[in-house]
């Protein structure tokens, strides 16, 4: 697989999974534009565009600073539940969607969009009412009122942000078919990055139990190959999919939930 001379925008490129994806895409020959609130380490991206993905003006300005011809967009920046419900829903979903829509005119025909979901988003079917309501929130400044109205606390906000992202990914399966632009999601289980401890803190014994079941926690380098694959032409037939990358955890939870072992 080659990403030679492809221009790829990676949000969250300064840390963890985003940094690993930027490194792998660069190793495959891509020109990586990193978008983050923090500057990535020197040499890890070809260009850095600073942006706060919880702020509409910052999102629009960042999209405006990126030239046309982007062949892939990896939406990887995200916040853990400990950062509070409003920033979590803003960065992980409402701001991500705004940035994607702002960048659409800059995407080349045939471009791939890859969203970082999570195992935490697998409950979308059981929570479709809340998901539908969040999908209708278009303005970042309306997120706090949404949380108040629907009694969303910090812990729930993370799950809901990923549920909405997975559903939006599916809804966009053919949205840009005329331009052959496709969107998919990758959903990791627990991955050892700076925010891993935040998840353990929020989820407590439930997360500890999950970790006991797993052979080991994931590493950013476990996720990057799948994201890179979904950016490339070889994955063109994969559209609107949410693919687990989690050491078997999603399969385990699904089998358990329906009594199939
Ligand atoms: N680590 C895990 O266990 C895990 C599991 C499933 C999904 N994920 C998802 O993977 C993605 C990457 O997480 P990670 O584990 O690499 O975390 P990380 O903290 O290492 O990286 C997150 C990046 O997002 C950036 N970011 C945060 N808020 C921002 C904002 N307002 N504007 C711009 N950039 C911002 C940070 O600066 C950072 O570079 C997230 O979407 C996360 O939800 C992580």
CSV table of C-alpha atoms and ligand atoms in Angstrom, one decimal:
chain,number,residue,atom,x,y,z
A,1,UNK,CA,0.0,0.0,0.0
A,2,UNK,CA,1.4,3.4,-0.9
A,3,UNK,CA,0.2,6.8,0.2
A,4,UNK,CA,3.0,8.3,-1.9
A,5,UNK,CA,2.5,12.1,-2.5
A,6,UNK,CA,-1.0,12.0,-1.0
A,7,UNK,CA,-1.9,14.9,1.2
A,8,UNK,CA,-3.5,13.7,4.5
A,9,UNK,CA,-4.9,15.9,7.3
A,10,UNK,CA,-4.6,14.3,10.7
A,11,UNK,CA,-6.3,15.9,13.7
A,12,UNK,CA,-4.9,15.0,17.1
A,13,UNK,CA,-1.5,14.5,15.5
A,14,UNK,CA,0.4,15.8,18.6
A,15,UNK,CA,-0.2,12.8,20.7
A,16,UNK,CA,-1.1,9.1,21.0
A,17,UNK,CA,-3.1,7.5,18.2
A,18,UNK,CA,-3.0,10.6,16.0
A,19,UNK,CA,0.8,10.8,16.3
A,20,UNK,CA,1.1,7.1,15.4
A,21,UNK,CA,-1.1,7.5,12.4
A,22,UNK,CA,0.8,10.6,11.2
A,23,UNK,CA,4.1,8.6,11.5
A,24,UNK,CA,2.7,5.6,9.6
A,25,UNK,CA,1.2,7.8,6.9
A,26,UNK,CA,4.5,9.7,6.5
A,27,UNK,CA,6.3,6.4,6.3
A,28,UNK,CA,4.0,5.4,3.5
A,29,UNK,CA,5.0,8.5,1.6
A,30,UNK,CA,2.1,10.8,2.5
A,31,UNK,CA,2.4,14.6,3.1
A,32,UNK,CA,0.8,15.0,6.6
A,33,UNK,CA,-0.9,18.2,7.8
A,34,UNK,CA,-1.3,17.9,11.5
A,35,UNK,CA,-4.2,19.8,13.1
A,36,UNK,CA,-4.1,20.0,16.9
A,37,UNK,CA,-4.3,22.5,19.7
A,38,UNK,CA,-0.8,21.5,20.7
A,39,UNK,CA,2.2,21.5,18.4
A,40,UNK,CA,3.4,18.0,17.3
A,41,UNK,CA,7.0,17.1,18.0
A,42,UNK,CA,9.5,18.5,15.5
A,43,UNK,CA,9.6,16.5,12.2
A,44,UNK,CA,6.5,14.3,12.9
A,45,UNK,CA,4.3,16.2,10.5
A,46,UNK,CA,5.0,18.1,7.3
A,47,UNK,CA,2.9,21.1,8.3
A,48,UNK,CA,1.1,22.1,11.5
A,49,UNK,CA,-2.2,24.0,11.6
A,50,UNK,CA,-3.1,25.0,15.1
A,51,UNK,CA,-6.8,24.7,16.0
A,52,UNK,CA,-9.1,24.4,18.9
A,53,UNK,CA,-11.8,21.9,17.8
A,54,UNK,CA,-14.2,23.1,20.5
A,55,UNK,CA,-14.3,26.6,18.9
A,56,UNK,CA,-16.2,27.4,15.7
A,57,UNK,CA,-14.1,30.3,14.7
A,58,UNK,CA,-10.9,28.4,15.3
A,59,UNK,CA,-12.2,25.4,13.3
A,60,UNK,CA,-13.3,27.5,10.3
A,61,UNK,CA,-9.9,29.4,10.4
A,62,UNK,CA,-8.0,26.1,10.4
A,63,UNK,CA,-10.0,24.7,7.5
A,64,UNK,CA,-9.4,28.0,5.6
A,65,UNK,CA,-5.6,27.6,6.0
A,66,UNK,CA,-5.6,24.2,4.3
A,67,UNK,CA,-5.3,24.1,0.5
A,68,UNK,CA,-7.4,22.1,-1.9
A,69,UNK,CA,-6.4,18.6,-2.9
A,70,UNK,CA,-6.6,16.8,0.5
A,71,UNK,CA,-6.9,13.1,-0.3
A,72,UNK,CA,-7.6,11.8,3.2
A,73,UNK,CA,-8.9,13.3,6.5
A,74,UNK,CA,-8.3,11.4,9.8
A,75,UNK,CA,-10.4,12.8,12.6
A,76,UNK,CA,-8.5,11.5,15.6
A,77,UNK,CA,-8.4,14.4,18.1
A,78,UNK,CA,-10.5,13.6,21.2
A,79,UNK,CA,-11.0,14.3,24.9
A,80,UNK,CA,-11.7,11.8,27.7
A,81,UNK,CA,-14.7,12.0,30.0
A,82,UNK,CA,-12.6,13.7,32.8
A,83,UNK,CA,-12.4,16.9,30.7
A,84,UNK,CA,-16.1,17.5,31.2
A,85,UNK,CA,-19.3,16.9,29.2
A,86,UNK,CA,-19.4,20.1,27.1
A,87,UNK,CA,-15.8,20.0,25.8
A,88,UNK,CA,-16.1,16.3,25.2
A,89,UNK,CA,-19.2,16.5,23.1
A,90,UNK,CA,-17.8,19.6,21.3
A,91,UNK,CA,-14.4,18.1,20.4
A,92,UNK,CA,-15.4,14.5,19.9
A,93,UNK,CA,-18.4,15.1,17.8
A,94,UNK,CA,-19.9,18.5,17.1
A,95,UNK,CA,-16.6,20.2,16.4
A,96,UNK,CA,-15.3,17.1,14.5
A,97,UNK,CA,-18.3,17.3,12.2
A,98,UNK,CA,-18.0,21.0,11.7
A,99,UNK,CA,-14.3,20.7,10.8
A,100,UNK,CA,-15.1,17.9,8.3
A,101,UNK,CA,-17.9,19.9,6.7
A,102,UNK,CA,-15.6,23.0,6.5
A,103,UNK,CA,-12.9,20.9,4.9
A,104,UNK,CA,-15.2,19.2,2.3
A,105,UNK,CA,-14.6,21.8,-0.4
A,106,UNK,CA,-10.9,21.2,0.0
A,107,UNK,CA,-11.1,17.4,-0.4
A,108,UNK,CA,-10.2,15.8,-3.7
A,109,UNK,CA,-12.7,13.6,-5.5
A,110,UNK,CA,-12.1,10.1,-4.2
A,111,UNK,CA,-10.9,11.2,-0.8
A,112,UNK,CA,-11.3,9.1,2.3
A,113,UNK,CA,-12.4,10.3,5.7
A,114,UNK,CA,-11.6,8.1,8.8
A,115,UNK,CA,-13.2,8.9,12.2
A,116,UNK,CA,-11.8,7.6,15.5
A,117,UNK,CA,-14.7,6.0,17.2
A,118,UNK,CA,-14.4,3.8,20.3
A,119,UNK,CA,-15.7,0.6,21.8
A,120,UNK,CA,-17.5,3.1,24.1
A,121,UNK,CA,-19.8,4.0,21.1
A,122,UNK,CA,-21.1,0.5,20.6
A,123,UNK,CA,-24.3,1.2,22.6
A,124,UNK,CA,-25.7,3.5,19.9
A,125,UNK,CA,-28.7,1.2,19.1
A,126,UNK,CA,-29.8,1.3,22.7
A,127,UNK,CA,-29.4,5.1,22.9
A,128,UNK,CA,-30.8,6.1,19.5
A,129,UNK,CA,-33.0,8.8,21.1
A,130,UNK,CA,-30.1,10.7,22.7
A,131,UNK,CA,-28.0,10.1,19.6
A,132,UNK,CA,-30.7,11.6,17.3
A,133,UNK,CA,-31.0,14.6,19.6
A,134,UNK,CA,-27.2,15.2,19.5
A,135,UNK,CA,-27.1,14.9,15.7
A,136,UNK,CA,-29.5,17.8,15.6
A,137,UNK,CA,-27.1,20.1,17.6
A,138,UNK,CA,-25.2,22.1,15.0
A,139,UNK,CA,-23.8,25.0,17.0
A,140,UNK,CA,-20.9,24.4,19.4
A,141,UNK,CA,-22.4,27.0,21.8
A,142,UNK,CA,-25.6,24.9,22.1
A,143,UNK,CA,-23.8,21.8,23.5
A,144,UNK,CA,-24.0,22.9,27.2
A,145,UNK,CA,-27.8,23.5,26.9
A,146,UNK,CA,-28.2,20.1,25.2
A,147,UNK,CA,-26.4,18.5,28.2
A,148,UNK,CA,-28.6,20.2,30.7
A,149,UNK,CA,-31.8,19.3,28.8
A,150,UNK,CA,-30.9,15.6,28.4
A,151,UNK,CA,-29.1,15.2,31.8
A,152,UNK,CA,-25.9,14.2,30.2
A,153,UNK,CA,-23.1,13.9,32.8
A,154,UNK,CA,-19.3,13.8,32.1
A,155,UNK,CA,-19.1,10.0,31.9
A,156,UNK,CA,-22.1,9.6,29.6
A,157,UNK,CA,-20.8,12.4,27.4
A,158,UNK,CA,-17.9,10.4,26.1
A,159,UNK,CA,-20.0,7.4,25.3
A,160,UNK,CA,-22.6,9.6,23.6
A,161,UNK,CA,-20.0,11.4,21.6
A,162,UNK,CA,-18.7,8.1,20.1
A,163,UNK,CA,-22.2,6.7,19.6
A,164,UNK,CA,-23.1,9.8,17.6
A,165,UNK,CA,-19.9,9.6,15.6
A,166,UNK,CA,-20.5,6.0,14.6
A,167,UNK,CA,-24.1,6.8,13.6
A,168,UNK,CA,-23.0,9.9,11.6
A,169,UNK,CA,-20.4,7.8,9.9
A,170,UNK,CA,-23.1,5.3,8.8
A,171,UNK,CA,-25.4,8.1,7.7
A,172,UNK,CA,-22.7,9.6,5.5
A,173,UNK,CA,-22.2,6.2,3.7
A,174,UNK,CA,-23.3,7.6,0.3
A,175,UNK,CA,-23.5,11.3,1.1
A,176,UNK,CA,-20.7,12.3,-1.2
A,177,UNK,CA,-21.0,9.5,-3.7
A,178,UNK,CA,-21.0,11.8,-6.7
A,179,UNK,CA,-17.5,12.8,-5.6
A,180,UNK,CA,-16.5,9.3,-4.5
A,181,UNK,CA,-15.7,10.6,-1.1
A,182,UNK,CA,-16.2,7.9,1.6
A,183,UNK,CA,-16.3,7.8,5.4
A,184,UNK,CA,-15.5,5.1,7.8
A,185,UNK,CA,-14.8,4.7,11.5
A,186,UNK,CA,-12.2,2.8,13.5
A,187,UNK,CA,-13.2,1.8,17.1
A,188,UNK,CA,-10.4,0.9,19.4
A,189,UNK,CA,-10.7,-0.7,22.8
A,190,UNK,CA,-8.4,0.6,25.6
A,191,UNK,CA,-5.1,2.0,24.2
A,192,UNK,CA,-2.1,3.1,26.2
A,193,UNK,CA,-2.0,6.8,25.5
A,194,UNK,CA,-2.0,9.9,27.8
A,195,UNK,CA,-5.8,9.7,28.1
A,196,UNK,CA,-5.9,6.0,29.1
A,197,UNK,CA,-5.7,6.7,32.8
A,198,UNK,CA,-8.6,9.1,32.5
A,199,UNK,CA,-10.8,6.3,31.2
A,200,UNK,CA,-9.8,4.0,34.0
A,201,UNK,CA,-10.6,6.8,36.5
A,202,UNK,CA,-14.1,7.4,35.0
A,203,UNK,CA,-15.1,3.8,34.5
A,204,UNK,CA,-13.6,2.3,37.7
A,205,UNK,CA,-14.1,-1.4,38.3
A,206,UNK,CA,-15.9,-1.9,35.0
A,207,UNK,CA,-12.7,-0.9,33.1
A,208,UNK,CA,-10.5,-2.9,35.4
A,209,UNK,CA,-12.7,-6.0,34.7
A,210,UNK,CA,-12.3,-5.3,30.9
A,211,UNK,CA,-8.5,-5.0,31.3
A,212,UNK,CA,-8.4,-8.4,33.1
A,213,UNK,CA,-10.2,-10.0,30.1
A,214,UNK,CA,-7.8,-8.6,27.6
A,215,UNK,CA,-4.5,-10.1,26.7
A,216,UNK,CA,-3.0,-6.6,26.9
A,217,UNK,CA,-4.0,-3.0,26.3
A,218,UNK,CA,-3.7,-1.7,22.8
A,219,UNK,CA,-0.9,0.5,21.6
A,220,UNK,CA,-1.2,3.5,19.2
A,221,UNK,CA,0.8,1.4,16.7
A,222,UNK,CA,-2.0,-1.2,16.8
A,223,UNK,CA,-4.5,1.3,15.5
A,224,UNK,CA,-2.4,3.2,12.9
A,225,UNK,CA,-2.3,0.4,10.2
A,226,UNK,CA,-6.1,0.2,10.0
A,227,UNK,CA,-6.5,4.0,9.8
A,228,UNK,CA,-3.8,4.0,7.1
A,229,UNK,CA,-5.5,1.2,5.2
A,230,UNK,CA,-8.8,3.1,5.3
A,231,UNK,CA,-7.1,6.2,3.8
A,232,UNK,CA,-5.9,4.3,0.8
A,233,UNK,CA,-7.5,3.1,-2.5
A,234,UNK,CA,-7.3,-0.6,-1.5
A,235,UNK,CA,-10.2,0.0,1.0
A,236,UNK,CA,-12.4,1.8,-1.5
A,237,UNK,CA,-15.3,-0.7,-1.2
A,238,UNK,CA,-15.4,-0.1,2.6
A,239,UNK,CA,-18.0,2.6,3.2
A,240,UNK,CA,-19.9,3.7,6.2
A,241,UNK,CA,-18.3,1.0,8.3
A,242,UNK,CA,-17.3,1.0,11.9
A,243,UNK,CA,-14.4,-1.4,12.4
A,244,UNK,CA,-13.3,-2.6,15.8
A,245,UNK,CA,-9.6,-2.7,16.5
A,246,UNK,CA,-9.6,-3.9,20.1
A,247,UNK,CA,-8.0,-7.3,20.8
A,248,UNK,CA,-11.4,-9.0,20.5
A,249,UNK,CA,-13.3,-7.0,23.0
A,250,UNK,CA,-16.2,-5.9,20.8
A,251,UNK,CA,-16.7,-9.6,19.7
A,252,UNK,CA,-16.6,-10.6,23.4
A,253,UNK,CA,-19.2,-8.1,24.5
A,254,UNK,CA,-21.5,-8.8,21.6
A,255,UNK,CA,-21.4,-12.6,22.2
A,256,UNK,CA,-21.9,-12.1,25.9
A,257,UNK,CA,-24.8,-9.7,25.5
A,258,UNK,CA,-26.9,-12.3,23.5
A,259,UNK,CA,-25.8,-15.3,25.5
A,260,UNK,CA,-23.7,-16.9,22.8
A,261,UNK,CA,-20.5,-17.2,24.9
B,1,LIG,N1,-6.7,5.8,24.3
B,1,LIG,C1,-7.8,5.0,24.3
B,1,LIG,O1,-7.9,4.1,25.1
B,1,LIG,C2,-8.8,5.2,23.2
B,1,LIG,C3,-9.8,4.2,23.0
B,1,LIG,C4,-10.8,4.4,22.1
B,1,LIG,C5,-10.8,5.6,21.3
B,1,LIG,N2,-9.9,6.5,21.6
B,1,LIG,C6,-10.0,7.8,20.7
B,1,LIG,O2,-8.7,8.0,20.0
B,1,LIG,C7,-8.6,9.3,19.8
B,1,LIG,C8,-7.2,9.7,20.1
B,1,LIG,O3,-7.0,9.6,21.5
B,1,LIG,P1,-5.6,9.3,22.2
B,1,LIG,O4,-5.8,8.1,23.1
B,1,LIG,O5,-4.5,9.2,21.2
B,1,LIG,O6,-5.4,10.5,23.2
B,1,LIG,P2,-4.3,11.7,23.3
B,1,LIG,O7,-4.7,12.5,24.4
B,1,LIG,O8,-3.0,11.0,23.3
B,1,LIG,O9,-4.5,12.5,21.9
B,1,LIG,C9,-5.6,13.4,21.7
B,1,LIG,C10,-5.1,14.5,20.9
B,1,LIG,O10,-6.3,15.4,20.6
B,1,LIG,C11,-5.9,16.7,20.8
B,1,LIG,N3,-7.0,17.5,21.2
B,1,LIG,C12,-7.7,17.4,22.3
B,1,LIG,N4,-8.6,18.5,22.4
B,1,LIG,C13,-8.4,19.2,21.3
B,1,LIG,C14,-9.0,20.4,20.8
B,1,LIG,N5,-9.9,21.1,21.5
B,1,LIG,N6,-8.6,20.9,19.7
B,1,LIG,C15,-7.6,20.3,19.0
B,1,LIG,N7,-7.0,19.2,19.4
B,1,LIG,C16,-7.4,18.6,20.5
B,1,LIG,C17,-4.8,16.7,21.9
B,1,LIG,O11,-4.0,17.8,21.9
B,1,LIG,C18,-4.1,15.4,21.6
B,1,LIG,O12,-3.0,15.7,20.7
B,1,LIG,C19,-9.7,10.1,20.6
B,1,LIG,O13,-10.7,10.4,19.7
B,1,LIG,C20,-10.1,9.0,21.6
B,1,LIG,O14,-11.4,9.2,22.0
B,1,LIG,C21,-8.9,6.4,22.5
